[in-house]
PDB file of C-alpha atoms in Angstrom:
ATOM      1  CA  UNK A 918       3.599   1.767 127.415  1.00 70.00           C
ATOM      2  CA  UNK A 919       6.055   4.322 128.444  1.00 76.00           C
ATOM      3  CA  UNK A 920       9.025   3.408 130.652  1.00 82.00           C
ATOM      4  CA  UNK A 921       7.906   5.243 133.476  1.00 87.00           C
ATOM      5  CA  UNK A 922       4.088   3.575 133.428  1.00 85.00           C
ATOM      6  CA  UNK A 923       5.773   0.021 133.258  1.00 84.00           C
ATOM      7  CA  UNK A 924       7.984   0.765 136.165  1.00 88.00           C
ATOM      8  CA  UNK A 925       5.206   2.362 138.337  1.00 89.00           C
ATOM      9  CA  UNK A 926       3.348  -0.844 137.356  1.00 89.00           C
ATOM     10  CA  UNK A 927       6.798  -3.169 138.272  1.00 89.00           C
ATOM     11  CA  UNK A 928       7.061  -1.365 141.504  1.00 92.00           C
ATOM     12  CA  UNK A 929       2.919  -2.025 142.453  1.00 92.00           C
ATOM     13  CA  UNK A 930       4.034  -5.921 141.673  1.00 91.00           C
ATOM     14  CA  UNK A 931       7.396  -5.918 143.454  1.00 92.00           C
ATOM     15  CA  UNK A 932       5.783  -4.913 146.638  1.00 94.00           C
ATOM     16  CA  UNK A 933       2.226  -6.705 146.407  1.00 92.00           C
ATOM     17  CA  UNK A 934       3.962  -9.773 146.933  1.00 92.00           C
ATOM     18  CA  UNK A 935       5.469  -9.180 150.609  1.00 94.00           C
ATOM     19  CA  UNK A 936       2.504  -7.298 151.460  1.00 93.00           C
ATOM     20  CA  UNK A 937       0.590 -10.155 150.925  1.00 91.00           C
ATOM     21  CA  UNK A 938       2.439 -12.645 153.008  1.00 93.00           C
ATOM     22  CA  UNK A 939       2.919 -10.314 155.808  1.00 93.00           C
ATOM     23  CA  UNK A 940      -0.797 -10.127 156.967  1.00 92.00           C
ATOM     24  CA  UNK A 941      -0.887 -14.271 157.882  1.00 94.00           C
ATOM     25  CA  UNK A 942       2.512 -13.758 159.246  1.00 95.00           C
ATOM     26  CA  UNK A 943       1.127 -10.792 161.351  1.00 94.00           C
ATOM     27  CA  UNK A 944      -1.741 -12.921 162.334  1.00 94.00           C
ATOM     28  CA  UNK A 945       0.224 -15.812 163.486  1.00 95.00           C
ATOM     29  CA  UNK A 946       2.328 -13.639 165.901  1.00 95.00           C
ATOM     30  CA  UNK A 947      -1.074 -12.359 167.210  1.00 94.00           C
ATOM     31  CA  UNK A 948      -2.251 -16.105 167.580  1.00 95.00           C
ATOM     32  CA  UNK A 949       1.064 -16.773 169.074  1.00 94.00           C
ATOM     33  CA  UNK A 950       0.998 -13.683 171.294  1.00 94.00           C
ATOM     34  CA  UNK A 951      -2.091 -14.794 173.260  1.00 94.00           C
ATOM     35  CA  UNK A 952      -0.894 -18.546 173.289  1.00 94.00           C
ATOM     36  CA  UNK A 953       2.858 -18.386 174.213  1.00 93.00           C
ATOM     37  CA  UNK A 954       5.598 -15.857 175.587  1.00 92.00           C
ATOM     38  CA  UNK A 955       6.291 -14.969 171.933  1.00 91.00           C
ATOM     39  CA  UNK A 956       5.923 -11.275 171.202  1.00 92.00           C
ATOM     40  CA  UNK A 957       6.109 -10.350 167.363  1.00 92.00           C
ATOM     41  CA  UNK A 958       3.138  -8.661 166.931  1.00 94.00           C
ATOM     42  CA  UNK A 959       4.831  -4.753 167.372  1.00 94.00           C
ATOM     43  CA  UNK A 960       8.045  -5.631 164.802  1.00 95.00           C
ATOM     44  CA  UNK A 961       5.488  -7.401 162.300  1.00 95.00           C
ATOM     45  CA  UNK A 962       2.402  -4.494 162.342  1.00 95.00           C
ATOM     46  CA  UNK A 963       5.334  -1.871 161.642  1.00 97.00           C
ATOM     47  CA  UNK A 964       6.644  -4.106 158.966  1.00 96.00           C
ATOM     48  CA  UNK A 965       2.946  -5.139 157.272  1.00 95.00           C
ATOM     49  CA  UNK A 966       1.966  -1.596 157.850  1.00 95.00           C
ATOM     50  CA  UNK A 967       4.934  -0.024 155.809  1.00 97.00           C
ATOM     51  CA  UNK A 968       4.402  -2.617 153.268  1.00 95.00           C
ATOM     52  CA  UNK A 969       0.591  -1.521 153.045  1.00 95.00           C
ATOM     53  CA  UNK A 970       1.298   1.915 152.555  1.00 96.00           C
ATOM     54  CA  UNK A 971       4.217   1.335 150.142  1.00 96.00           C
ATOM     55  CA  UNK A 972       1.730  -0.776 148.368  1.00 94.00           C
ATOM     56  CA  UNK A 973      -1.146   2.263 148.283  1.00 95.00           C
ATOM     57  CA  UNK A 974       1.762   5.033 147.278  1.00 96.00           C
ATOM     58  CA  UNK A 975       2.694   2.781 144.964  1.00 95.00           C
ATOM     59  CA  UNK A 976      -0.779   1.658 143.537  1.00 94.00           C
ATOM     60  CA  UNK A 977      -2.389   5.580 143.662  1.00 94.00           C
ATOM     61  CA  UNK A 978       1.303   5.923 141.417  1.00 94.00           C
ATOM     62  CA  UNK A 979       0.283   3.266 139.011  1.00 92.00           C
ATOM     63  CA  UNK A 980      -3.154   4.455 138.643  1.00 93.00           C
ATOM     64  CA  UNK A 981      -1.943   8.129 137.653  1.00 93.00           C
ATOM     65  CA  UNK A 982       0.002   6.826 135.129  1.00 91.00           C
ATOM     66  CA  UNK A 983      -2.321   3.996 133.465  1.00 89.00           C
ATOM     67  CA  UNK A 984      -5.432   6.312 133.621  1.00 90.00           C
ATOM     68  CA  UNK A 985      -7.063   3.124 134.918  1.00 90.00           C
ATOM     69  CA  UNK A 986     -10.639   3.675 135.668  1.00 93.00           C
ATOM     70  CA  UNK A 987     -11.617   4.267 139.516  1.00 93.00           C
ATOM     71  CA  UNK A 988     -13.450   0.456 139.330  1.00 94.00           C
ATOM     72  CA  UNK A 989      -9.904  -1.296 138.306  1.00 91.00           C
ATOM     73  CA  UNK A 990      -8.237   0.865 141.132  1.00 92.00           C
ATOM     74  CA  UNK A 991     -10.582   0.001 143.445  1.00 94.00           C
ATOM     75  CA  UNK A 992     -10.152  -3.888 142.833  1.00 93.00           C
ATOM     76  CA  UNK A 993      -6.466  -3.308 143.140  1.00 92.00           C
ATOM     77  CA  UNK A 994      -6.955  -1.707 146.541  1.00 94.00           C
ATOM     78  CA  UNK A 995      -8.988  -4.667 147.997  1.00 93.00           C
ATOM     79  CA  UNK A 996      -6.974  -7.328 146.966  1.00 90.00           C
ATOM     80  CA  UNK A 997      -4.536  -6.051 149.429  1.00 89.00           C
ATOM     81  CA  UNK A 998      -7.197  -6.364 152.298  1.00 90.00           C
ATOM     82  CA  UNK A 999      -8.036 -10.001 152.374  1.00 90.00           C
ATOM     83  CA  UNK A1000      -4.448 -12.811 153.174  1.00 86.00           C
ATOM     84  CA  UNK A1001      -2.760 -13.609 150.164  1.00 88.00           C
ATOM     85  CA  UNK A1002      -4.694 -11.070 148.034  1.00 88.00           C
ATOM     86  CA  UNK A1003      -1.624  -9.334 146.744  1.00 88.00           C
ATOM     87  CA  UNK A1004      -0.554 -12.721 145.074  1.00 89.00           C
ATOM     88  CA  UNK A1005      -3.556 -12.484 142.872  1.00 91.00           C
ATOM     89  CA  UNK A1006      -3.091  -8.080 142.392  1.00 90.00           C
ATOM     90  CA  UNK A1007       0.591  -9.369 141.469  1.00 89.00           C
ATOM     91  CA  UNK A1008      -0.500 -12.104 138.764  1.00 91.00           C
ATOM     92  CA  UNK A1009      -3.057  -9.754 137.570  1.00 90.00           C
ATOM     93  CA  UNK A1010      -0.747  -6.861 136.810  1.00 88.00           C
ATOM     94  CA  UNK A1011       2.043  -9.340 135.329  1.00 89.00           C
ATOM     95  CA  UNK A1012      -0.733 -10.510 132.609  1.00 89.00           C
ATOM     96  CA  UNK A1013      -1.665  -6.795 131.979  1.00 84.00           C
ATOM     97  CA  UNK A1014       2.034  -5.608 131.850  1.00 82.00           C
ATOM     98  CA  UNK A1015       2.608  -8.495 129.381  1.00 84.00           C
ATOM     99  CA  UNK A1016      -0.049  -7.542 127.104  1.00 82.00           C
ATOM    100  CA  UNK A1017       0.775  -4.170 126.885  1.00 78.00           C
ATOM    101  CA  UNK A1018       4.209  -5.080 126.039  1.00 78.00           C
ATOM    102  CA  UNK A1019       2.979  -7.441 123.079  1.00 82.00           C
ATOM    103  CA  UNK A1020       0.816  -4.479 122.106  1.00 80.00           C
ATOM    104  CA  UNK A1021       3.550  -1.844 121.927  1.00 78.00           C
ATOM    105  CA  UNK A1022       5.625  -3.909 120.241  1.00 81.00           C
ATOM    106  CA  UNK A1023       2.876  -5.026 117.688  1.00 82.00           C
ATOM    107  CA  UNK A1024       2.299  -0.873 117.355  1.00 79.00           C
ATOM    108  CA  UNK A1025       6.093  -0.414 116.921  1.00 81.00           C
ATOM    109  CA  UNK A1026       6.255  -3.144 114.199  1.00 83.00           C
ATOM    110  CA  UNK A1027       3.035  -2.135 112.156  1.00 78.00           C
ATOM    111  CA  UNK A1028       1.536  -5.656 112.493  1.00 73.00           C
ATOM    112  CA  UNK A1029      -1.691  -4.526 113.952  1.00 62.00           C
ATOM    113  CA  UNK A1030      -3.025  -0.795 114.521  1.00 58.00           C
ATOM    114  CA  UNK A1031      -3.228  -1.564 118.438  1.00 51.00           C
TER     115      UNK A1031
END
């Protein structure tokens, strides 16, 4: 793996994670909008919305550079949809990122023809 794939790959986990937790937080301020004076829901749509489009930009990035097939990139892009999806996108790309490290470095040191 080249250095630009893993950090297209670090930058789709880096920003998974707060896009995840921002959609329950976004639907608490809506619950909270409609039960109390409390307000949040304009700050925290701008702020889950930027995070959702980081984390497309970032994941279309990722994609390129992997040459996943459309079917992984496609699981990718609906774990964002559902709350707390991104955690599992995020634990799912750390296990892949860690395997192709072991791999490259198994290449690099002739142990197996990976």
């Amino acid at each position: 793996m080249d250095i630009k794939t893993a950090a297209a790959l670090h930058r789709l986990r880096l920003v998974s994670i707060p896009e995840a937790i921002s959609f329950p937080i976004l639907l608490v301020c809506s619950v909270l909008k409609r039960t109390t004076d409390f307000n949040g829901v304009p700050v925290m749509g701008w702020v889950h919305a930027i995070l959702f489009l980081a984390y497309v930009v970032f994941l279309l990035d990722a994609w390129n550079r992997t040459k996943w097939p459309w079917k992984t990139a496609a699981v990718y892009f609906l774990l964002a949809i559902p709350p707390f999806g991104g955690l599992f996108a995020e634990r799912k790309l750390k296990r892949e990122a860690e395997a192709a490290v072991i791999a490259s470095r198994a290449r690099r040191e002739g142990v197996v023809n990976a």
